[in-house]
CSV table of C-alpha atoms and ligand atoms in Angstrom, one decimal:
chain,number,residue,atom,x,y,z
A,3,MET,CA,0.0,0.0,0.0
A,4,ILE,CA,1.1,3.6,-0.5
A,5,VAL,CA,-0.2,6.8,0.9
A,6,MET,CA,-0.9,9.7,-1.5
A,7,LYS,CA,-1.6,13.1,0.1
A,8,PHE,CA,-2.9,16.0,-2.0
A,9,GLY,CA,-2.5,19.5,-0.6
A,10,GLY,CA,-4.8,22.4,-1.0
A,11,THR,CA,-3.5,23.7,-4.4
A,12,SER,CA,-3.4,20.1,-5.7
A,13,VAL,CA,-7.3,19.9,-5.3
A,14,ALA,CA,-8.0,23.7,-5.7
A,15,ASN,CA,-10.5,23.4,-8.6
A,16,PHE,CA,-11.9,21.3,-11.5
A,17,GLU,CA,-8.6,21.1,-13.3
A,18,ALA,CA,-6.5,20.2,-10.2
A,19,ILE,CA,-8.9,17.6,-9.0
A,20,THR,CA,-9.0,16.0,-12.5
A,21,ARG,CA,-5.2,15.9,-12.5
A,22,ALA,CA,-5.1,14.4,-9.1
A,23,ILE,CA,-7.5,11.7,-9.8
A,24,PHE,CA,-5.5,10.8,-12.9
A,25,ILE,CA,-2.4,10.5,-10.9
A,26,VAL,CA,-4.1,8.2,-8.4
A,27,GLY,CA,-5.6,6.3,-11.4
A,28,GLY,CA,-2.0,5.5,-12.5
A,29,ARG,CA,-1.0,3.9,-9.1
A,30,LEU,CA,-4.0,1.6,-8.4
A,31,ASP,CA,-1.8,-1.5,-8.4
A,32,LYS,CA,-0.1,0.0,-5.3
A,33,LYS,CA,-3.5,0.2,-3.4
A,34,PRO,CA,-3.4,3.9,-2.6
A,35,VAL,CA,-4.8,5.4,0.6
A,36,VAL,CA,-5.7,8.9,-0.6
A,37,VAL,CA,-5.4,11.7,1.9
A,38,VAL,CA,-6.8,15.2,0.9
A,39,SER,CA,-6.6,18.7,2.4
A,40,ALA,CA,-9.4,21.2,2.1
A,41,LEU,CA,-9.6,23.0,-1.3
A,42,SER,CA,-7.0,25.9,-1.5
A,43,LYS,CA,-7.8,28.8,0.9
A,44,VAL,CA,-10.9,27.0,2.3
A,45,THR,CA,-9.4,26.5,5.8
A,46,ASP,CA,-8.6,30.3,5.9
A,47,LEU,CA,-12.2,30.9,4.8
A,48,LEU,CA,-13.5,28.7,7.7
A,49,TYR,CA,-11.3,30.6,10.1
A,50,ARG,CA,-12.8,33.8,8.8
A,51,ILE,CA,-16.3,32.4,9.3
A,52,SER,CA,-15.5,31.5,12.9
A,53,ASP,CA,-14.1,34.9,13.6
A,54,ALA,CA,-17.2,36.6,12.0
A,55,ALA,CA,-19.5,34.4,14.0
A,56,ALA,CA,-17.6,35.0,17.2
A,57,ALA,CA,-17.9,38.7,16.6
A,58,ARG,CA,-21.6,38.4,16.0
A,59,ASN,CA,-21.3,39.8,12.5
A,60,VAL,CA,-24.3,38.2,11.1
A,61,SER,CA,-24.0,39.7,7.5
A,62,GLU,CA,-20.4,38.9,7.1
A,63,THR,CA,-20.9,35.3,8.3
A,64,LYS,CA,-23.8,34.8,5.8
A,65,THR,CA,-21.6,36.2,3.0
A,66,LEU,CA,-18.8,33.9,3.8
A,67,MET,CA,-21.0,30.9,4.3
A,68,ASN,CA,-22.5,31.5,0.9
A,69,GLU,CA,-19.1,31.7,-0.6
A,70,LEU,CA,-18.1,28.3,1.0
A,71,ARG,CA,-21.4,26.6,-0.1
A,72,SER,CA,-21.3,27.8,-3.7
A,73,ARG,CA,-17.7,27.1,-4.3
A,74,HIS,CA,-18.3,23.4,-3.4
A,75,VAL,CA,-21.7,23.0,-4.9
A,76,ASN,CA,-20.5,24.4,-8.2
A,77,LEU,CA,-17.4,22.4,-8.1
A,78,ALA,CA,-19.3,19.1,-7.4
A,79,SER,CA,-21.7,20.0,-10.2
A,80,ASP,CA,-19.0,20.7,-12.7
A,81,LEU,CA,-16.9,17.5,-11.9
A,82,LEU,CA,-20.0,15.3,-11.9
A,83,GLU,CA,-21.7,16.8,-15.0
A,84,GLN,CA,-21.7,13.5,-16.8
A,85,SER,CA,-23.0,11.3,-14.0
A,86,PRO,CA,-26.4,12.9,-12.9
A,87,ALA,CA,-27.2,10.4,-10.3
A,88,LEU,CA,-23.8,10.9,-8.5
A,89,LYS,CA,-24.1,14.5,-9.0
A,90,GLU,CA,-27.4,14.7,-7.2
A,91,SER,CA,-26.0,12.7,-4.2
A,92,ALA,CA,-22.7,14.6,-4.1
A,93,VAL,CA,-24.5,18.0,-4.1
A,94,GLY,CA,-26.9,16.7,-1.5
A,95,ARG,CA,-24.0,15.7,0.7
A,96,VAL,CA,-22.2,19.0,0.2
A,97,ASN,CA,-25.4,20.9,1.1
A,98,ALA,CA,-26.0,18.7,4.2
A,99,ILE,CA,-22.5,19.4,5.4
A,100,CYS,CA,-23.0,23.1,4.9
A,101,ASP,CA,-26.4,23.0,6.5
A,102,SER,CA,-25.0,21.5,9.8
A,103,LEU,CA,-22.1,23.9,9.7
A,104,GLU,CA,-24.4,26.8,9.2
A,105,GLU,CA,-26.6,25.8,12.2
A,106,LEU,CA,-23.6,25.8,14.4
A,107,VAL,CA,-22.3,29.0,13.0
A,108,ASN,CA,-25.6,30.6,13.7
A,109,ALA,CA,-25.7,29.4,17.2
A,110,VAL,CA,-22.2,30.9,17.8
A,111,CYS,CA,-23.4,34.2,16.2
A,112,ALA,CA,-26.3,34.2,18.5
A,113,VAL,CA,-24.2,34.1,21.7
A,114,GLY,CA,-21.0,35.6,20.4
A,115,GLU,CA,-18.8,33.1,22.1
A,116,LEU,CA,-16.6,30.5,20.4
A,117,SER,CA,-15.0,27.7,22.2
A,118,ASP,CA,-12.0,25.9,20.8
A,119,ARG,CA,-14.2,22.8,20.6
A,120,ASN,CA,-16.7,24.6,18.3
A,121,LYS,CA,-13.9,26.2,16.5
A,122,ALA,CA,-12.3,22.8,15.6
A,123,ILE,CA,-15.8,21.6,14.4
A,124,ILE,CA,-16.0,24.5,12.1
A,125,ILE,CA,-12.5,24.4,10.5
A,126,SER,CA,-12.7,20.5,10.0
A,127,ASN,CA,-15.4,21.1,7.4
A,128,GLY,CA,-13.0,21.9,4.6
A,129,GLU,CA,-11.6,18.5,4.5
A,130,LEU,CA,-14.8,16.8,4.8
A,131,LEU,CA,-16.1,18.7,1.9
A,132,SER,CA,-13.1,18.2,-0.4
A,133,SER,CA,-12.9,14.5,0.4
A,134,THR,CA,-16.7,14.0,-0.3
A,135,ILE,CA,-16.5,15.7,-3.6
A,136,ILE,CA,-13.3,13.9,-4.7
A,137,CYS,CA,-14.7,10.5,-3.6
A,138,PHE,CA,-17.8,10.9,-5.8
A,139,THR,CA,-15.7,12.0,-8.7
A,140,MET,CA,-13.2,9.2,-8.5
A,141,ASN,CA,-16.2,6.7,-8.6
A,142,ALA,CA,-17.7,8.6,-11.5
A,143,LYS,CA,-14.5,8.1,-13.3
A,144,GLY,CA,-14.6,4.4,-12.7
A,145,ILE,CA,-12.3,4.1,-9.8
A,146,ARG,CA,-14.3,2.3,-7.1
A,147,THR,CA,-13.4,4.4,-4.0
A,148,ASN,CA,-14.6,4.1,-0.4
A,149,PHE,CA,-14.9,7.0,1.9
A,150,ILE,CA,-13.3,6.8,5.4
A,151,ASP,CA,-14.0,9.4,8.1
A,152,ALA,CA,-10.6,10.1,9.5
A,153,ARG,CA,-12.3,10.7,13.0
A,154,GLN,CA,-12.7,7.0,13.4
A,155,MET,CA,-9.0,6.4,13.5
A,156,MET,CA,-7.0,9.7,13.8
A,157,ILE,CA,-7.1,9.8,17.6
A,158,THR,CA,-5.7,12.8,19.3
A,159,SER,CA,-5.3,14.5,22.7
A,160,ASN,CA,-8.0,16.8,23.8
A,161,GLU,CA,-6.4,19.9,22.5
A,162,TYR,CA,-9.1,20.7,20.1
A,163,LEU,CA,-7.0,23.0,17.7
A,164,LYS,CA,-3.7,21.2,17.9
A,165,GLY,CA,-4.4,17.7,19.0
A,166,GLU,CA,-1.4,15.5,19.6
A,167,PRO,CA,-1.8,12.1,18.0
A,168,VAL,CA,-2.4,9.2,20.4
A,169,ILE,CA,-0.1,6.9,18.4
A,170,ASP,CA,-1.1,3.6,20.2
A,171,GLU,CA,-4.8,4.3,19.3
A,172,ILE,CA,-3.9,5.3,15.7
A,173,VAL,CA,-1.8,2.2,15.1
A,174,ALA,CA,-4.5,0.0,16.7
A,175,ARG,CA,-7.3,1.5,14.5
A,176,VAL,CA,-5.9,2.6,11.2
A,177,PRO,CA,-5.1,-0.9,9.4
A,178,GLY,CA,-8.5,-2.4,10.4
A,179,VAL,CA,-10.5,0.7,9.2
A,180,ILE,CA,-8.5,0.8,5.9
A,181,GLU,CA,-8.7,-3.0,5.3
A,182,GLU,CA,-12.4,-3.0,5.8
A,183,ALA,CA,-13.0,0.0,3.7
A,184,TYR,CA,-10.8,-1.5,0.9
A,185,LYS,CA,-13.1,-4.7,0.4
A,186,GLY,CA,-14.1,-4.8,-3.2
A,187,MET,CA,-12.7,-1.4,-3.9
A,188,ASP,CA,-9.8,0.1,-6.1
A,189,ALA,CA,-9.0,2.8,-3.7
A,190,VAL,CA,-9.9,4.6,-0.4
A,191,ILE,CA,-10.0,8.3,0.4
A,192,THR,CA,-9.8,10.1,3.8
A,193,GLN,CA,-9.2,13.6,5.3
A,194,GLY,CA,-5.9,15.0,6.3
A,195,PHE,CA,-5.7,17.5,9.2
A,196,ILE,CA,-8.9,16.2,11.1
A,197,GLY,CA,-9.3,13.7,13.9
A,198,SER,CA,-11.1,13.2,17.1
A,199,ASN,CA,-10.3,12.7,20.8
A,200,LEU,CA,-11.0,9.5,22.7
A,201,ALA,CA,-14.4,10.9,23.6
A,202,GLY,CA,-15.3,11.2,20.0
A,203,GLU,CA,-15.1,15.0,19.8
A,204,GLN,CA,-13.7,16.8,16.8
A,205,THR,CA,-10.1,17.9,16.9
A,206,VAL,CA,-7.6,19.0,14.4
A,207,LEU,CA,-3.8,18.6,14.1
A,208,GLY,CA,-3.0,22.3,13.6
A,209,ARG,CA,-2.4,24.3,10.4
A,210,GLY,CA,-0.7,22.4,7.6
A,211,GLY,CA,-1.5,19.1,9.4
A,212,SER,CA,-2.5,17.0,6.5
A,213,ASP,CA,1.1,16.0,5.7
A,214,TYR,CA,1.4,14.8,9.3
A,215,SER,CA,-1.9,12.7,8.9
A,216,ALA,CA,-0.5,11.1,5.8
A,217,SER,CA,2.6,10.2,7.5
A,218,LEU,CA,0.8,8.8,10.6
A,219,ILE,CA,-1.4,6.7,8.4
A,220,GLY,CA,1.7,5.5,6.4
A,221,MET,CA,3.4,4.4,9.7
A,222,ALA,CA,0.2,2.7,10.8
A,223,ILE,CA,-0.2,0.6,7.7
A,224,ASP,CA,3.6,0.1,7.0
A,225,ALA,CA,3.1,1.8,3.7
A,226,GLU,CA,5.7,1.1,1.0
A,227,ARG,CA,6.0,4.8,0.6
A,228,ILE,CA,4.4,8.2,1.4
A,229,GLU,CA,3.8,10.7,-1.4
A,230,ILE,CA,3.2,14.3,-0.6
A,231,TRP,CA,1.7,15.9,-3.8
A,232,THR,CA,2.0,19.7,-3.8
A,233,ASP,CA,2.6,22.7,-6.1
A,234,VAL,CA,6.5,22.6,-6.4
A,235,ASP,CA,8.9,20.3,-8.0
A,236,GLY,CA,10.1,18.7,-4.7
A,237,VAL,CA,12.0,20.0,-1.8
A,238,ARG,CA,14.3,22.9,-3.0
A,239,SER,CA,17.3,24.8,-1.8
A,240,ALA,CA,15.1,27.6,-0.3
A,241,ASP,CA,11.4,28.7,-0.6
A,242,PRO,CA,10.9,29.5,-4.3
A,243,ARG,CA,8.4,32.2,-3.3
A,244,THR,CA,11.4,34.1,-1.6
A,245,VAL,CA,14.4,33.1,-3.6
A,246,GLU,CA,14.6,33.2,-7.5
A,247,ASN,CA,17.1,30.6,-8.4
A,248,THR,CA,16.4,27.8,-6.0
A,249,LYS,CA,17.9,24.4,-6.7
A,250,TYR,CA,16.1,21.1,-7.1
A,251,ILE,CA,17.1,18.4,-4.5
A,252,GLU,CA,16.9,14.9,-5.7
A,253,LYS,CA,17.2,13.3,-2.3
A,254,ILE,CA,17.7,14.4,1.4
A,255,SER,CA,17.7,12.6,4.6
A,256,PHE,CA,14.9,12.4,7.2
A,257,GLU,CA,17.0,14.5,9.6
A,258,GLU,CA,17.6,17.2,7.0
A,259,ALA,CA,13.9,17.3,6.0
A,260,ALA,CA,12.8,17.4,9.6
A,261,GLU,CA,15.1,20.3,10.4
A,262,MET,CA,14.1,22.2,7.3
A,263,ALA,CA,10.5,21.8,8.1
A,264,HIS,CA,11.0,22.6,11.8
A,265,PHE,CA,13.1,25.6,10.9
A,266,GLY,CA,10.4,27.1,8.6
A,267,ALA,CA,10.2,25.4,5.2
A,268,LYS,CA,6.5,25.3,4.8
A,269,VAL,CA,6.7,22.5,2.1
A,270,LEU,CA,6.2,19.9,5.0
A,271,HIS,CA,4.5,20.2,8.3
A,272,PRO,CA,7.3,20.0,10.9
A,273,LEU,CA,6.2,16.7,12.4
A,274,THR,CA,5.7,14.9,9.1
A,275,ILE,CA,9.0,13.0,9.3
A,276,GLU,CA,8.8,11.6,12.7
A,277,PRO,CA,6.3,8.8,12.1
A,278,ALA,CA,7.8,7.8,8.8
A,279,VAL,CA,11.4,7.5,10.3
A,280,LYS,CA,10.0,5.0,12.9
A,281,LYS,CA,9.3,2.5,10.1
A,282,ASN,CA,11.9,3.8,7.6
A,283,ILE,CA,9.3,4.7,5.1
A,284,PRO,CA,10.5,6.9,2.3
A,285,ILE,CA,8.6,10.2,1.7
A,286,TYR,CA,8.3,11.6,-1.9
A,287,VAL,CA,7.6,15.3,-2.4
A,288,LEU,CA,6.0,15.6,-5.9
A,289,ASN,CA,4.5,18.1,-8.0
A,290,SER,CA,0.8,17.6,-8.9
A,291,MET,CA,1.2,20.0,-11.8
A,292,ASN,CA,4.2,18.1,-13.2
A,293,PRO,CA,3.5,14.5,-12.3
A,294,SER,CA,6.1,13.0,-14.5
A,295,GLY,CA,8.8,14.8,-12.5
A,296,LYS,CA,11.1,12.9,-10.1
A,297,GLY,CA,10.3,14.9,-7.0
A,298,THR,CA,12.5,14.7,-4.0
A,299,ALA,CA,13.0,11.5,-2.1
A,300,ILE,CA,13.4,11.7,1.7
A,301,LEU,CA,15.4,8.7,2.8
A,302,ARG,CA,17.6,7.4,5.6
A,303,SER,CA,20.7,9.3,6.4
A,304,GLU,CA,23.1,6.5,5.1
A,305,LEU,CA,21.9,7.0,1.6
A,306,ILE,CA,22.5,10.7,1.6
A,307,GLU,CA,25.7,12.8,1.0
A,308,ASP,CA,27.2,15.3,3.3
A,309,GLY,CA,26.8,19.0,2.4
A,310,VAL,CA,24.7,22.0,2.5
A,311,LYS,CA,21.1,21.4,1.1
A,312,SER,CA,19.0,24.3,1.9
A,313,VAL,CA,18.4,27.7,3.6
A,314,SER,CA,15.1,27.9,5.7
A,315,PHE,CA,13.8,30.7,7.7
A,316,LYS,CA,11.1,31.8,10.1
A,317,GLU,CA,10.1,35.4,9.4
A,318,ASN,CA,8.5,36.4,12.7
A,319,ILE,CA,10.2,35.3,15.8
A,320,ARG,CA,11.2,36.8,19.1
A,321,VAL,CA,14.3,36.6,21.1
A,322,ILE,CA,13.9,36.3,25.0
A,323,ASN,CA,17.0,37.3,26.8
A,324,ILE,CA,17.2,36.2,30.3
A,325,PHE,CA,20.0,37.7,32.6
A,326,SER,CA,20.8,36.5,36.0
A,327,MET,CA,24.0,36.8,38.1
A,328,LYS,CA,22.6,33.8,40.1
A,329,MET,CA,23.0,31.7,37.0
A,330,ILE,CA,26.7,31.2,37.5
A,331,ASN,CA,27.3,27.7,38.8
A,332,THR,CA,23.7,27.2,39.9
A,333,SER,CA,22.7,23.7,38.6
A,334,GLY,CA,19.0,24.2,39.0
A,335,PHE,CA,18.8,27.5,37.2
A,336,LEU,CA,18.5,26.1,33.6
A,337,ARG,CA,16.0,23.5,34.7
A,338,ARG,CA,13.7,26.2,36.2
A,339,VAL,CA,13.9,28.3,33.2
A,340,PHE,CA,12.9,25.5,30.9
A,341,GLU,CA,10.2,24.2,33.3
A,342,ILE,CA,8.6,27.6,32.9
A,343,PHE,CA,8.5,27.4,29.1
A,344,SER,CA,7.4,23.8,29.2
A,345,GLU,CA,4.5,24.5,31.8
A,346,SER,CA,3.2,27.2,29.5
A,347,LYS,CA,3.7,24.9,26.5
A,348,VAL,CA,5.7,27.6,24.8
A,349,SER,CA,8.1,25.8,22.4
A,350,VAL,CA,11.7,27.1,22.1
A,351,ASP,CA,13.7,27.0,19.0
A,352,LEU,CA,17.2,28.2,19.5
A,353,ILE,CA,19.2,28.4,22.7
A,354,SER,CA,22.5,30.1,23.4
A,355,THR,CA,24.0,30.6,26.9
A,356,SER,CA,26.7,32.7,28.4
A,357,GLU,CA,27.8,32.9,32.0
A,358,ALA,CA,25.0,35.2,33.1
A,359,ASN,CA,22.6,35.1,30.2
A,360,ILE,CA,20.4,32.7,28.4
A,361,SER,CA,18.9,33.7,25.0
A,362,VAL,CA,16.1,31.8,23.4
A,363,THR,CA,14.0,32.2,20.3
A,364,VAL,CA,10.2,31.5,20.2
A,365,ASP,CA,7.8,31.9,17.4
A,366,ALA,CA,6.0,35.4,17.5
A,367,ALA,CA,2.6,33.6,17.7
A,368,GLU,CA,3.4,31.9,21.0
A,369,LYS,CA,1.8,33.4,24.0
A,370,ILE,CA,4.7,34.5,26.3
A,371,ASP,CA,3.1,36.8,28.9
A,372,LYS,CA,3.2,34.3,31.6
A,373,VAL,CA,6.6,33.0,30.8
A,374,VAL,CA,8.1,36.5,31.0
A,375,GLU,CA,6.2,37.2,34.2
A,376,GLN,CA,7.5,34.0,35.9
A,377,LEU,CA,11.0,34.3,34.7
A,378,SER,CA,11.0,38.0,35.9
A,379,GLU,CA,10.6,36.7,39.3
A,380,PHE,CA,14.2,35.7,39.5
A,381,ALA,CA,15.9,37.2,36.5
A,382,ASP,CA,16.0,40.3,34.2
A,383,VAL,CA,14.1,39.7,31.0
A,384,ILE,CA,14.3,41.5,27.8
A,385,VAL,CA,12.2,40.5,24.8
A,386,ASP,CA,13.3,41.7,21.3
A,387,ASP,CA,10.5,41.7,18.8
A,388,ASP,CA,10.4,41.8,15.0
A,389,LYS,CA,13.3,39.4,14.5
A,390,SER,CA,13.8,36.6,12.0
A,391,GLN,CA,15.7,33.3,12.2
A,392,VAL,CA,17.7,31.9,9.4
A,393,SER,CA,18.8,28.3,9.2
A,394,VAL,CA,21.4,26.7,6.9
A,395,ILE,CA,20.7,22.9,6.6
A,396,GLY,CA,22.7,20.0,5.4
A,397,LYS,CA,24.1,16.7,6.6
A,398,ASN,CA,27.2,17.2,8.7
A,399,ILE,CA,27.6,20.7,7.8
A,400,VAL,CA,28.7,21.7,11.3
A,401,ARG,CA,31.8,19.6,10.8
A,402,LEU,CA,32.5,20.8,7.2
A,403,ASN,CA,35.6,22.9,6.8
A,404,GLY,CA,34.9,26.5,6.3
A,405,MET,CA,31.2,26.2,6.6
A,406,LEU,CA,30.8,28.9,9.3
A,407,LYS,CA,33.0,31.3,7.2
A,408,LYS,CA,30.8,30.6,4.1
A,409,THR,CA,27.7,31.1,6.1
A,410,PHE,CA,28.7,34.4,7.7
A,411,ALA,CA,30.9,35.9,5.0
A,412,PRO,CA,27.8,37.3,3.2
A,413,LEU,CA,26.5,39.0,6.3
A,414,LYS,CA,29.2,41.5,6.8
A,415,ARG,CA,26.9,44.5,7.0
A,416,THR,CA,24.1,42.7,9.0
A,417,ASN,CA,23.5,42.6,12.7
A,418,VAL,CA,23.5,38.9,13.8
A,419,TYR,CA,21.9,38.5,17.3
A,420,MET,CA,22.3,34.9,18.1
A,421,ILE,CA,24.1,32.0,16.5
A,422,SER,CA,23.3,28.3,17.3
A,423,GLN,CA,24.7,25.2,15.9
A,424,GLY,CA,22.4,22.2,16.1
A,425,ALA,CA,23.7,19.4,18.2
A,426,SER,CA,22.7,17.1,15.3
A,427,PHE,CA,25.4,18.7,13.1
A,428,VAL,CA,22.7,19.3,10.5
A,429,ASN,CA,21.9,23.0,11.1
A,430,ILE,CA,23.5,26.3,11.6
A,431,SER,CA,20.9,28.9,12.7
A,432,PHE,CA,21.1,32.7,13.5
A,433,VAL,CA,18.8,35.7,14.1
A,434,VAL,CA,18.6,38.9,12.2
A,435,ASP,CA,16.4,41.9,12.1
A,436,ARG,CA,13.0,41.1,10.4
A,437,GLU,CA,13.4,43.9,7.9
A,438,GLU,CA,16.7,42.5,6.7
A,439,LEU,CA,15.4,38.9,6.3
A,440,LYS,CA,14.7,38.7,2.6
A,441,ASP,CA,18.0,40.3,1.6
A,442,VAL,CA,20.0,38.1,4.0
A,443,VAL,CA,18.4,34.8,2.7
A,444,LYS,CA,18.8,35.9,-1.0
A,445,ASP,CA,22.5,36.7,-0.4
A,446,LEU,CA,23.2,33.6,1.7
A,447,HIS,CA,21.4,31.5,-1.0
A,448,TYR,CA,23.5,33.1,-3.7
A,449,HIS,CA,26.8,32.4,-1.9
A,450,LEU,CA,26.0,28.9,-0.9
A,451,PHE,CA,24.3,27.7,-4.1
A,452,GLU,CA,24.7,30.0,-7.1
A,453,VAL,CA,28.2,31.6,-7.0
A,454,GLU,CA,30.0,28.3,-7.5
A,455,GLU,CA,27.8,27.3,-10.4
A,456,GLU,CA,28.5,30.8,-12.0
A,457,LEU,CA,32.3,30.2,-11.6
A,458,GLU,CA,32.0,26.8,-13.1
A,459,GLN,CA,30.5,28.4,-16.2
A,460,PHE,CA,33.7,30.3,-17.0
B,10,LIG,P1,0.2,22.1,0.3
B,10,LIG,O1,-1.1,22.9,0.1
B,10,LIG,O2,0.4,21.2,-1.0
B,10,LIG,O3,0.4,21.5,1.6
B,10,LIG,P2,2.1,24.2,1.0
B,10,LIG,O4,1.8,25.6,0.5
B,10,LIG,O5,1.8,23.9,2.4
B,10,LIG,O6,1.4,23.2,0.0
B,10,LIG,O7,3.6,23.9,0.7
B,10,LIG,C1,4.1,24.0,-0.5
B,10,LIG,C2,4.9,25.4,-0.5
B,10,LIG,O8,6.0,25.3,0.3
B,10,LIG,C3,5.5,25.7,-1.9
B,10,LIG,O9,4.6,26.4,-2.7
B,10,LIG,C4,6.8,26.7,-1.5
B,10,LIG,O10,6.4,27.9,-1.6
B,10,LIG,C5,6.8,26.4,-0.1
B,10,LIG,N1,8.3,26.1,0.3
B,10,LIG,C6,8.9,26.6,1.4
B,10,LIG,N2,10.2,26.2,1.5
B,10,LIG,C7,10.3,25.3,0.4
B,10,LIG,C8,11.4,24.5,0.0
B,10,LIG,N3,12.7,24.4,0.7
B,10,LIG,N4,11.2,23.8,-1.1
B,10,LIG,C9,10.1,23.7,-1.7
B,10,LIG,N5,9.0,24.5,-1.2
B,10,LIG,C10,9.1,25.2,-0.3
B,11,LIG,N1,-6.4,22.4,5.4
B,11,LIG,C1,-5.4,22.6,6.5
B,11,LIG,C2,-4.7,23.9,6.5
B,11,LIG,O1,-5.0,24.7,5.6
B,11,LIG,C3,-4.5,21.5,6.6
B,11,LIG,C4,-3.5,21.3,5.4
B,11,LIG,O2,-3.7,21.8,4.3
B,11,LIG,O3,-2.5,20.6,5.5
B,11,LIG,O4,-4.1,24.2,7.4
B,12,LIG,MG1,1.0,22.1,3.5
């Protein structure tokens, strides 16, 4: 079996879905488990619907709900034009999903209060709608496809908006559910991103979580491979939306891919690699607009050469500087500091320490008020906003001769605030002012990937 995950742009509209189904059709001998995201931008739309409802903005809520409904009804009608019976059922299903969502949204609007639990229900509808429409269309095209509700098997903790997978439950449930659904079928389809807690309440895995769903399913069924179908020709040497001349990467290691994703490369959800590594399942990142391309293979480290592979960045981070004279030689100090972060569930990216100071970086979206308050009880704390974090990633780069010089040479005129070398030898990261980020990334990419190529041409 293989897992094939299609992201939002790969199922955005009539053409994209037609292409995706054609790609699945070419792999039926591998018994694909298809995992889909919501149509492009639909999860954003659902967030806007929840905000409008929470703000009791009735007319805005209505307008957005109509947009959601008409986009899906029209799409289902167009895709199923040639199969009137299936079209009627699909449009009926789409309307039923939208009706029940509208009922909840109206109730939220009436009270003006939105719990995380209800928000999770609202934002999970994108995947339910897309998978419903694609399932009907696959059947209309002659691929006998069964629909699996991911909430039966993707079990998470009770954090409604960022559920942590309960691995034992997932491993216990997924193979049976898929096997049962596969009986007499050519393929099965399910939703990325969504799940439920043990009490059966709706949860989601957090933004971009469909990659993670695909990988968890792949692990649970011991898939032969996990394919992540997206809108770029595989993993590249930087985000092509920021850097012009990015390079194609044929293969990278699980560790490199995990670091890239963790340090900001949006191409994969940061936790995607973890389940695949457990079973040594290769992940392929492929372009649904260019299906004959080779994509990028993510493989175990032994199969990958040393050397720099990519530049990742996180645009909006904060540096928290913690000063205390008491730190010197007190063994409990660091423990206390990190306990405070951990109790507030604030995740720390980079750390650097000197004798009387610890600096850490956190995502700007993290809520740090309580952390700062608690740290201030025994240390001086200064928070620097509007910073960005840049990471150079590649197997064993920390050990490579001249790598630091190569990384920092292009930054002569830039203020660099923190430098941190990953203990895994895969990553060199540093912090710069946010307004300088784009220039720094382009310069660095040029020096690491483009300059030598230019020289070779002479
Ligand atoms: P999907 O909807 O398929 O999940 P995403 O938008 O989440 O797609 O991820 C794909 C995007 O990731 C690409 O369009 C690209 O802009 C971005 N990206 C960031 N870093 C990289 C990288 N190093 N290589 C390739 N793509 C990257
Ligand atoms: N639809 C969800 C999101 O936009 C999950 C995903 O696309 O991976 O965040
Ligand atoms: Mg994504």
